[in-house]
Coordinates of C-alpha atoms and ligand atoms in Angstrom, one line a residue:
X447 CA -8.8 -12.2 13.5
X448 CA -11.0 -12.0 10.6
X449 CA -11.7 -9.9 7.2
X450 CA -15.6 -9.9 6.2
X451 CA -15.5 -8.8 2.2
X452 CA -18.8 -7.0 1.3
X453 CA -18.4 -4.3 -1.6
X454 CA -16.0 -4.3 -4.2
X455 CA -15.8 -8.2 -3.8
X456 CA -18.0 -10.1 -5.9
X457 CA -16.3 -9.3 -9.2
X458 CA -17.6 -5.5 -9.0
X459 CA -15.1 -2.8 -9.1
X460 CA -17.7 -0.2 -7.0
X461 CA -18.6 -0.1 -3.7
X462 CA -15.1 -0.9 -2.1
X463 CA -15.7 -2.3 1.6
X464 CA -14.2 -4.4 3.7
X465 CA -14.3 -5.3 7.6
X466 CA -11.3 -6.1 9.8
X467 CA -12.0 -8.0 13.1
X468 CA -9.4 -7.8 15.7
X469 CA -10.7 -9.3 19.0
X470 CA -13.7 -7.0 20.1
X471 CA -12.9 -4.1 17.5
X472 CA -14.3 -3.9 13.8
X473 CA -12.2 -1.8 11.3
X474 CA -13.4 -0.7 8.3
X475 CA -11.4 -0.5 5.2
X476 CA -13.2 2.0 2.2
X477 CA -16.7 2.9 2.2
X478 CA -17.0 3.5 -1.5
X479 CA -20.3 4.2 -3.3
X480 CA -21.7 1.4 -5.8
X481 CA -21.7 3.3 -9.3
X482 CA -23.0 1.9 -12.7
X483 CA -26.4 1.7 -13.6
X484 CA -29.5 3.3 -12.0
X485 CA -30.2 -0.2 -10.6
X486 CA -26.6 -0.6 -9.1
X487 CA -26.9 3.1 -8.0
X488 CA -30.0 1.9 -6.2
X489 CA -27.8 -0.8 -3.9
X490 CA -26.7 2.2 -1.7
X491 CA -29.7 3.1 -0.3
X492 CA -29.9 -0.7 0.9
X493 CA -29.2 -1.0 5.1
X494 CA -25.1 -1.4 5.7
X495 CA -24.3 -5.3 5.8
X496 CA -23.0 -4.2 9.2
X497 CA -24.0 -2.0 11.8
X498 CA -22.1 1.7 11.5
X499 CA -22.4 2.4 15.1
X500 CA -20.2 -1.2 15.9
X501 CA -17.2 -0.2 13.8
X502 CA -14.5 1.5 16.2
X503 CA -12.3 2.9 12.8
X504 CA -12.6 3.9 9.4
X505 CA -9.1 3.4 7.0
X506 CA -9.8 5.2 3.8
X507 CA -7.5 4.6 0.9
X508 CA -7.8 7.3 -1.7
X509 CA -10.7 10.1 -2.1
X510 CA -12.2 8.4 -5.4
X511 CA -15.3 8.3 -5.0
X512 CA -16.2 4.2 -5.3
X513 CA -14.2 3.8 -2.0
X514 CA -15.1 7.1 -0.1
X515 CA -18.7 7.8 -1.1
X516 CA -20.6 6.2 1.1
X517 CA -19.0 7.6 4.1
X518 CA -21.3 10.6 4.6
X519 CA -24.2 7.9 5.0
X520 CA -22.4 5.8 7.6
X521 CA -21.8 8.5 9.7
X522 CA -25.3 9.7 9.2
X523 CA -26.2 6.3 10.2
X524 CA -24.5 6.1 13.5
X525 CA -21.0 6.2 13.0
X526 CA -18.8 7.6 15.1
X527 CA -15.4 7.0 15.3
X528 CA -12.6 8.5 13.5
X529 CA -11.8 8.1 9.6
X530 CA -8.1 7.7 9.2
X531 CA -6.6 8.9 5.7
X532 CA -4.0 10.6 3.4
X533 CA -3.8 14.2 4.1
X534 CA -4.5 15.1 0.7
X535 CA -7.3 12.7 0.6
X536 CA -8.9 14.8 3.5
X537 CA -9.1 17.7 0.8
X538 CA -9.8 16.0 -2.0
X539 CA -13.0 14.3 0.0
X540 CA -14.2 17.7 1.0
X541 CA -14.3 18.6 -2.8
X542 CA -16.0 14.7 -3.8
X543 CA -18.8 14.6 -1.1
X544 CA -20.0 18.2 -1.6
X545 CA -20.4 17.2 -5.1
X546 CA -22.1 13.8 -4.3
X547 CA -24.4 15.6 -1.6
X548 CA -25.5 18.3 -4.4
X549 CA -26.0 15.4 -7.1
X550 CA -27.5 13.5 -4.6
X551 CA -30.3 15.9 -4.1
X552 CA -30.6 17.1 -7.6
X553 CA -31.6 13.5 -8.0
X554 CA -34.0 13.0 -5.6
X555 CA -35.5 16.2 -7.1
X556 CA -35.9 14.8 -9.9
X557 CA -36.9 11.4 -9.4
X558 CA -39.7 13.1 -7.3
X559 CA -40.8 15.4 -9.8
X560 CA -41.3 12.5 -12.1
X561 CA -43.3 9.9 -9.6
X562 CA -45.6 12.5 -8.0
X563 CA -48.0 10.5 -5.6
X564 CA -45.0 7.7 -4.8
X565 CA -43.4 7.6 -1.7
X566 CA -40.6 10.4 -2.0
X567 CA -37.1 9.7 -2.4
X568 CA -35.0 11.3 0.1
X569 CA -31.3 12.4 -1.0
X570 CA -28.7 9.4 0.5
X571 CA -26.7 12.2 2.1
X572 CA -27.3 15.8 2.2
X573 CA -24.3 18.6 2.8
X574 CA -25.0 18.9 7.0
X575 CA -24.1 14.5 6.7
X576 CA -21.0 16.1 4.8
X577 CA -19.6 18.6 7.0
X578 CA -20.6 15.8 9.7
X579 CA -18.1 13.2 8.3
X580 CA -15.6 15.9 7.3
X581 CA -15.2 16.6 11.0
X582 CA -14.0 13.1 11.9
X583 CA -11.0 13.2 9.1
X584 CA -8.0 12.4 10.5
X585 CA -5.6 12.9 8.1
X586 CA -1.6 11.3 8.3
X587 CA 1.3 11.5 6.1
X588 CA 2.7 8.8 4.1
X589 CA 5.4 6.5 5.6
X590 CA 4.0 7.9 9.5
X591 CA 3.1 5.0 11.8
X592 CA -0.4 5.8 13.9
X593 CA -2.3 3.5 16.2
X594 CA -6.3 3.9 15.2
X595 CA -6.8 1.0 18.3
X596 CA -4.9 -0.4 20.7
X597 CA -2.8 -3.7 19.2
X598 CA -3.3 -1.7 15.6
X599 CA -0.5 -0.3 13.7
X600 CA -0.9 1.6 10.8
X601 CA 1.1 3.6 8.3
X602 CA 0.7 4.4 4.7
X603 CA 2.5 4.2 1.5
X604 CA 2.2 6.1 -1.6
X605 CA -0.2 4.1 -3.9
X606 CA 0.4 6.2 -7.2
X607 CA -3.0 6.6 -8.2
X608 CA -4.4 9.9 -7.8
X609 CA -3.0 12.1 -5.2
X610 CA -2.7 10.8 -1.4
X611 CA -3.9 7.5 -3.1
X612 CA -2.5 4.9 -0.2
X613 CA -1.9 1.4 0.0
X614 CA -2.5 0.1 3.7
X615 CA 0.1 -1.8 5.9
X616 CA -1.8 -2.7 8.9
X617 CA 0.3 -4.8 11.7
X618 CA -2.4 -6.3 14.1
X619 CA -1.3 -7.9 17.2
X620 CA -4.0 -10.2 18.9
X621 CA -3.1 -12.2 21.8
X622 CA 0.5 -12.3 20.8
X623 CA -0.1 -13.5 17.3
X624 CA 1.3 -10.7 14.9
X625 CA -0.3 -10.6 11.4
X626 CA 1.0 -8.1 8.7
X627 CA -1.9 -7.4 6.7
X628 CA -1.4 -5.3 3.1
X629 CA -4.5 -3.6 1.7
X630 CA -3.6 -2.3 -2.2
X631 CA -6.1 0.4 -2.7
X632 CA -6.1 1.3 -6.3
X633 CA -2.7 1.1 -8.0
X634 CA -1.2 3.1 -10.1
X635 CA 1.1 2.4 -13.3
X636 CA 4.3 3.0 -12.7
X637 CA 6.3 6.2 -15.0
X638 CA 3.1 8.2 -14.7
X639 CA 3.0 11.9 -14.9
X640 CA 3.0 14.1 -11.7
X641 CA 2.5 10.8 -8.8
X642 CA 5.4 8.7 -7.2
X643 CA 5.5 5.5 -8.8
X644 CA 3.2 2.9 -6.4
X645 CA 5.3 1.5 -3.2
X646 CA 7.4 -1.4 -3.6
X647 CA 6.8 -3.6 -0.3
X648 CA 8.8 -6.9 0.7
X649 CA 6.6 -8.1 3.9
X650 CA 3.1 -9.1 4.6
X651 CA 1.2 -12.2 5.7
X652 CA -2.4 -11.0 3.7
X653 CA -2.6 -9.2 0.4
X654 CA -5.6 -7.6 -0.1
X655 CA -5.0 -6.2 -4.0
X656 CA -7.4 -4.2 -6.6
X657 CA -7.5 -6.1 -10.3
X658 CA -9.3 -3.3 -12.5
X659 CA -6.6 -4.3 -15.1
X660 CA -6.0 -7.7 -14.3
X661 CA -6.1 -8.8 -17.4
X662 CA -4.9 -6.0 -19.8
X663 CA -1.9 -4.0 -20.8
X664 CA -2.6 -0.3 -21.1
X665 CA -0.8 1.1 -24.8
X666 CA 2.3 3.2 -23.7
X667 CA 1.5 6.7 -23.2
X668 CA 3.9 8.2 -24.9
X669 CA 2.0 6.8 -28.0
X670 CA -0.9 8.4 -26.7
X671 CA 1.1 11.7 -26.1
X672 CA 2.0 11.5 -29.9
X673 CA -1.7 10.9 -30.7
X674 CA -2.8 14.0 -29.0
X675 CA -0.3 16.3 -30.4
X676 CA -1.5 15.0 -33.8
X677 CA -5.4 15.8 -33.2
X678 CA -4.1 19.7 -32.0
X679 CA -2.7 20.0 -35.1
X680 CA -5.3 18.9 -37.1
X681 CA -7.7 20.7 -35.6
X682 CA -5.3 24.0 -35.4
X683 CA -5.6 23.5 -39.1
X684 CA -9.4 23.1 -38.9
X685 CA -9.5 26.5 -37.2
X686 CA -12.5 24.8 -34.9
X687 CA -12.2 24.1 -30.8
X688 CA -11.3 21.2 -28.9
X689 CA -13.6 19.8 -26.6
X690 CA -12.0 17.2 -23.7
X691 CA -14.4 15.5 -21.3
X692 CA -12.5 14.7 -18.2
X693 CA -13.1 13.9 -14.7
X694 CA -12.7 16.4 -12.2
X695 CA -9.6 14.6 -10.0
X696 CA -6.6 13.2 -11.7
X697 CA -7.6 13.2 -15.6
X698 CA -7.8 17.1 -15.8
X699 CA -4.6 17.0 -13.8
X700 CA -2.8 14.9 -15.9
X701 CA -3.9 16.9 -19.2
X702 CA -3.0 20.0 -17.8
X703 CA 0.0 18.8 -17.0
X704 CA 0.5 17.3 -20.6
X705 CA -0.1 20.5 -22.0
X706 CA 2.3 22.3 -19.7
X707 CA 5.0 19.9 -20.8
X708 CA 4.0 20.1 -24.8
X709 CA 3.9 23.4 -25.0
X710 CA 6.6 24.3 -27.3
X711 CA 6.0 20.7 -29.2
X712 CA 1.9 21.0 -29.8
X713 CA 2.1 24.8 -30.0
X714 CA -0.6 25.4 -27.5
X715 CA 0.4 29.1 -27.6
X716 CA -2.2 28.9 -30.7
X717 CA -4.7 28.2 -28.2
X718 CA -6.5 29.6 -24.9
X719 CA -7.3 26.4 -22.8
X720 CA -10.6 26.9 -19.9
X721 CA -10.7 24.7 -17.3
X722 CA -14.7 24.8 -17.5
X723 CA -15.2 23.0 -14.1
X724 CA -15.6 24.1 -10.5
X725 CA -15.2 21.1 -9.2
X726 CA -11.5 20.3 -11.1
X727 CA -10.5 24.0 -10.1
X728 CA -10.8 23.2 -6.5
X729 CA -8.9 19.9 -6.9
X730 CA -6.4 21.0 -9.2
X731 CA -5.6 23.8 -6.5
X732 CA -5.2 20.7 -3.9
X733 CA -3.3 18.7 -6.7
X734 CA -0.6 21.7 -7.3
X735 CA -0.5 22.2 -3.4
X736 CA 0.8 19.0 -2.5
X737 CA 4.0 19.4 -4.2
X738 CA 6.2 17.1 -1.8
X739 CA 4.2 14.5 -3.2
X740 CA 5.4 15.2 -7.1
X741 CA 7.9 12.9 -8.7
X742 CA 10.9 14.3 -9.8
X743 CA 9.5 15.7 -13.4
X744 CA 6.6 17.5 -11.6
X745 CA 8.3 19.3 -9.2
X746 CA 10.9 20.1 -12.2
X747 CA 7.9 21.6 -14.8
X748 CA 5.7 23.1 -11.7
X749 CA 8.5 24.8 -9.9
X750 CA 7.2 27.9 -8.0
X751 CA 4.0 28.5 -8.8
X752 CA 1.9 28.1 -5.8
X753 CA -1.4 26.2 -6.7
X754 CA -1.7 27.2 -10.1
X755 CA 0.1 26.0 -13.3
X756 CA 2.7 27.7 -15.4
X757 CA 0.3 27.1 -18.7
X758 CA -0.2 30.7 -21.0
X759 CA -3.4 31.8 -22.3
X760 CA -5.3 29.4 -19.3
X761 CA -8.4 30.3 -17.9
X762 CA -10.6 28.6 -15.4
X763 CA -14.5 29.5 -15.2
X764 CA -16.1 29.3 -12.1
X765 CA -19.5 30.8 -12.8
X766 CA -22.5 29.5 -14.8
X767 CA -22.2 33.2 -16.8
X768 CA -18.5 32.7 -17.3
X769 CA -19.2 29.7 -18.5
X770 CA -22.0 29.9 -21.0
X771 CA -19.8 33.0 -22.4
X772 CA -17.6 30.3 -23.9
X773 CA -20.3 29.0 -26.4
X774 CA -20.3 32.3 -28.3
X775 CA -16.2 31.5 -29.0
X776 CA -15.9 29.4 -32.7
X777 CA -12.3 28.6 -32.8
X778 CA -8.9 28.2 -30.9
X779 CA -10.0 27.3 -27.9
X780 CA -9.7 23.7 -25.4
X781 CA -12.2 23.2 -23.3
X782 CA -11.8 21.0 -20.4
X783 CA -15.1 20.1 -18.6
X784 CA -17.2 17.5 -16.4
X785 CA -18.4 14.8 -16.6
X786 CA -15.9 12.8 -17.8
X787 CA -18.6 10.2 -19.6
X788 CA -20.7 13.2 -21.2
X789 CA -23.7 12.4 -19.1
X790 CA -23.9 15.6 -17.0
X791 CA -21.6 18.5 -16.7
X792 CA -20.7 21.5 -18.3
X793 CA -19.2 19.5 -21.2
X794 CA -22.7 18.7 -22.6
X795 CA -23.3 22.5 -23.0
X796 CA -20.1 22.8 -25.1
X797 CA -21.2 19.5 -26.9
X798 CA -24.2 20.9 -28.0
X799 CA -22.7 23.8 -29.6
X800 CA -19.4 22.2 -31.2
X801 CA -21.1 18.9 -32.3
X802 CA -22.4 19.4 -35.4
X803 CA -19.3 21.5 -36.4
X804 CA -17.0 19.4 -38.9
X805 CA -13.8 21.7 -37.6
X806 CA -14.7 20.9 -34.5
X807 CA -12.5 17.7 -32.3
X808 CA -13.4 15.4 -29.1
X809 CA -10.8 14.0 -27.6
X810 CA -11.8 11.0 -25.3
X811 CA -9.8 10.6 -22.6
X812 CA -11.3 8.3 -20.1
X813 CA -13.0 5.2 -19.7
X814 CA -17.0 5.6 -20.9
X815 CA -20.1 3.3 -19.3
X816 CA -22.5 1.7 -21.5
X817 CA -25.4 4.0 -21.4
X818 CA -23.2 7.2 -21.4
X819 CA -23.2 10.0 -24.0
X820 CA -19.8 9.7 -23.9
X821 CA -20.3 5.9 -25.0
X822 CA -22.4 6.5 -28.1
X823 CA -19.7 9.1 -29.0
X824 CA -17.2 6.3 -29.3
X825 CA -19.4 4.2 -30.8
X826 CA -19.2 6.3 -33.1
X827 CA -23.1 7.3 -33.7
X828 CA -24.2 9.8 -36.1
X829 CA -27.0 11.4 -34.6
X830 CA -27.2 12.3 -30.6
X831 CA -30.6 13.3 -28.6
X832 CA -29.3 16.5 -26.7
X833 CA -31.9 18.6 -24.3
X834 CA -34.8 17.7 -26.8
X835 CA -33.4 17.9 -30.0
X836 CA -31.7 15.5 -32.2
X837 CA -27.9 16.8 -33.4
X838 CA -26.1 15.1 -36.5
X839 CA -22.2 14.3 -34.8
X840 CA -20.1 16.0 -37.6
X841 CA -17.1 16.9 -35.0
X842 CA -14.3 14.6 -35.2
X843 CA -14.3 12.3 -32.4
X844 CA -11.3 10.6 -31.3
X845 CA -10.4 8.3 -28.2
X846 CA -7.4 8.1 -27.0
X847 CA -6.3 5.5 -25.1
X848 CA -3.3 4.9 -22.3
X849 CA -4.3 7.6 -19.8
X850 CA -5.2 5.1 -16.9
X851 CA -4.8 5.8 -13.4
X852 CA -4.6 2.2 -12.6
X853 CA -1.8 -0.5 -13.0
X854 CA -2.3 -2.9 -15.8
X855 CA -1.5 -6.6 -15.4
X856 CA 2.2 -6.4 -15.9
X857 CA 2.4 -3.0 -12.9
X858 CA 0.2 -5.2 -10.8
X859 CA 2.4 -8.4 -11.6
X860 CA 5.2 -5.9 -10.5
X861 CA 4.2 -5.0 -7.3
X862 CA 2.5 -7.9 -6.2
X863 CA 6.0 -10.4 -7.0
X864 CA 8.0 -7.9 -4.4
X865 CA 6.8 -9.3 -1.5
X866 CA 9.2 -11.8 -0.2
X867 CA 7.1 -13.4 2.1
X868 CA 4.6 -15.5 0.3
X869 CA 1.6 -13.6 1.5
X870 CA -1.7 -15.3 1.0
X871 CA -3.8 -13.1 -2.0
X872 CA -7.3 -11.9 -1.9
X873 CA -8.3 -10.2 -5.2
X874 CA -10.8 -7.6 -4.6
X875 CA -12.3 -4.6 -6.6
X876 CA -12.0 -5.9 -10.0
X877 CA -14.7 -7.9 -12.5
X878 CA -14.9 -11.4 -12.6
X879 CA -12.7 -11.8 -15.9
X880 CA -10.6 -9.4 -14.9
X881 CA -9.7 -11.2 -11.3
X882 CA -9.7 -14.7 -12.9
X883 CA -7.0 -13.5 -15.8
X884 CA -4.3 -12.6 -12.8
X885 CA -5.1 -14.9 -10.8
X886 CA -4.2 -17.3 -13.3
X887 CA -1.2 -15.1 -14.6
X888 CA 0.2 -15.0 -10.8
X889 CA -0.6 -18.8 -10.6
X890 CA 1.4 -20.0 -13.3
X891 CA 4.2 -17.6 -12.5
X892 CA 4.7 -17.9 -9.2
X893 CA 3.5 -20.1 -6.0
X894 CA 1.1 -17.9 -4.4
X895 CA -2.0 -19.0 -3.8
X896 CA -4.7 -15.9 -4.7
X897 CA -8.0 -16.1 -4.0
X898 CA -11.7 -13.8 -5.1
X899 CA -13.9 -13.8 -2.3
X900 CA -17.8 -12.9 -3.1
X901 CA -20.0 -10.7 -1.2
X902 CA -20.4 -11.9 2.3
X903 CA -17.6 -13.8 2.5
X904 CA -15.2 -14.2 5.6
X905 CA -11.7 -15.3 6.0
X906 CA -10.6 -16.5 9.3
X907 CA -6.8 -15.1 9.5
X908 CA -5.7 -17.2 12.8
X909 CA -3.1 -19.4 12.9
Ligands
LIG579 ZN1 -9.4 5.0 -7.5

């Protein structure tokens, strides 16, 4: 019995992957895409540490992305076994690699364009590799034990991250010697809107645990909540629009929802809010589906209404002409659009003709690279390159902060001091500083012993 740590190890918070070996079989826990810089980007076209035909399971987490995306190029690769997840996930992913096949293609494109004469760059995946790895979801409800392998028992719990975000709990029985192994996912923070709170559990023998936030505390949100009521009225007395970049799963949930719930407090009947985003109108509809999976506040405030949202005056445009109809509107309106960092999307349409108007507000929501539009907007720069032309930033920018999806260091402290079984730690999708900082907060307050493998490494679980 073994775990092999390859993405998502190595102080990196991308690319979650890691290998189980029980006796002949090889499980594989997240394929997640590397994201970050072109040069990072680059690191998933690089042959699989591993070879994909060899591993006889697939245990997906949660649909985000940086643990799913690579997927579609594993089974192109060879893999063919079954990929065992959330049954939400399995909607969620269809929505996330149709998206990553088209972006993947409209890169190539480009890239190809632009080095005429070099050897072409071929797409990672293309939407047949999709519907492919679609067809070997196997989707499970939380709490429901399944065997993937013989001696392998597997059930999830409800990780509170983003909808059918799991943690793992994997009991692997190898010639008689029983090992509880826990595998985090990404955590949530506890008292979030719409999501359970994460899954308190008491036994495992192995910890494999995220540490995005190992070393912060988010501000409270209901600080942030007051912020954002503050910028609608400012800007109701502006008489301008509001622009919110947001990424399509969980974010734009999570403001919808906000808006839903301060109605009557931030007067939104002022304003007509579009959802200008095909790809968060698909996932919303999956978020407002999965209902069972609400807290108790969520299922309260969404009551009846199918897969849509009790919220007046709401719009969502789906097509391009729908959509560029919106820059002719100058006031009272919210736009909610892609790409949550400015650097693609509809959003930068809506940018470029709100920008330069004083009356106009941002509100940051999310997390924003270095490199991102969405970066030099909080940087607060003056003057942004937009298709071609230079545009003086005279819209109020403001970034709120306090929206994460994922546990800070005092959630994480939380969950991980439940166990009652002393389980050996291995801190995993989460930058050096980051990993180091809880280590050393769970050190000192505890007597676990945590470890952060690096790329490549393997633990030897026997004994
Ligand atoms: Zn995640």
């Amino acid at each position: 019995m073994k775990i092999e740590f390859y993405g998502a190890a190595s102080g990196t918070v991308t690319g979650s992957c890691h290998i189980l070996h029980v006796g002949q079989h090889k499980i594989l826990l997240d394929c997640g895409l590397i994201q970050g810089s072109r040069q990072a980007f680059e690191q998933n076209r690089e042959p699989f540490p591993f070879e994909p035909s060899a591993i006889d399971a697939v245990i997906l987490s949660h649909a985000h992305i940086d643990h799913s995306g690579r997927l579609p190029r594993l089974v192109k690769e060879g893999y063919h076994g079954t990929i065992h997840t959330h049954n939400a996930t399995v909607d969620l992913c269809e929505i996330l690699f149709k998206d990553s096949a088209k972006l993947a293609q409209y890169d190539a494109e480009r890239y190809n364009k632009k080095n005429k004469g070099k050897r072409p760059l071929y797409p990672l995946y293309d939407l047949s590799d999709v519907d492919d790895t679609l067809k070997k979801f196997n989707g499970h409800s939380y709490q429901a034990w399944f065997e993937p392998l013989a001696g392998i028992k597997v059930r999830f719990h409800d990780a509170g991250h983003i909808l059918g975000s799991a943690i793992v709990e994997l009991i692997i029985n190898e010639d008689g010697n029983e090992k509880t192994i826990v595998f985090s996912g990404d955590i949530g923070q506890f008292n979030s809107p719409i999501l359970q709170d994460p899954t308190l559990l008491e036994k495992a023998d192995i910890v494999l645990m995220e540490s995005t936030y190992g070393g912060r505390e988010h501000k409270a949100r209901e600080n942030t909540y007051t912020e954002i009521g503050e910028i609608i009225a400012s800007a109701s007395a502006d008489q301008g629009n509001i622009l919110i970049p947001a990424f399509s799963v969980g974010r734009t949930q999570e403001i919808l929802y906000q808006l839903v719930e301060h109605y009557d407090e931030w007067q939104i009947d002022n304003w007509a809010t579009y959802l200008d985003s095909p790809m968060a109108i698909e996932a919303s509809k999956v978020y407002w589906d999965f209902k069972h999976l609400h807290d108790n506040d969520a299922k309260r405030l969404l009551g009846d209404f199918g897969n849509k949202i009790p919220l007046p005056n709401y719009k969502r445009t789906v097509t391009p002409a729908e959509s560029k109809h919106l820059n002719t509107i100058e006031s009272g309106c919210i736009f909610i659009a892609g790409s949550g960092m400015c650097n693609g999307g509809r959003i930068i349409h809506h940018l470029r003709h709100n920008i330069t108007r004083p009356e106009c507000h941002v509100i940051i929501v999310g997390y924003q690279a270095g490199g991102t539009l969405g970066r030099r907007l909080v940087n607060g720069e003056k003057r942004i390159k937009m298709f071609g032309e230079w545009l003086e930033v005279k819209a109020q920018i403001h970034t709120v902060g306090g929206l994460s999806a994922h546990a800070d260091q005092a959630d994480m402290f939380k969950w991980l001091s439940h166990f009652k079984t002393k389980p050996d730690v291995y801190l995993v999708h989460g930058e050096d500083d980051s990993r180091q900082a809880f280590k050393d907060h769970v050190e000192q307050h505890t007597d676990l012993t945590v470890h952060c493998p690096v790329a490549g490494d393997v633990v030897m679980l026997d004994g």
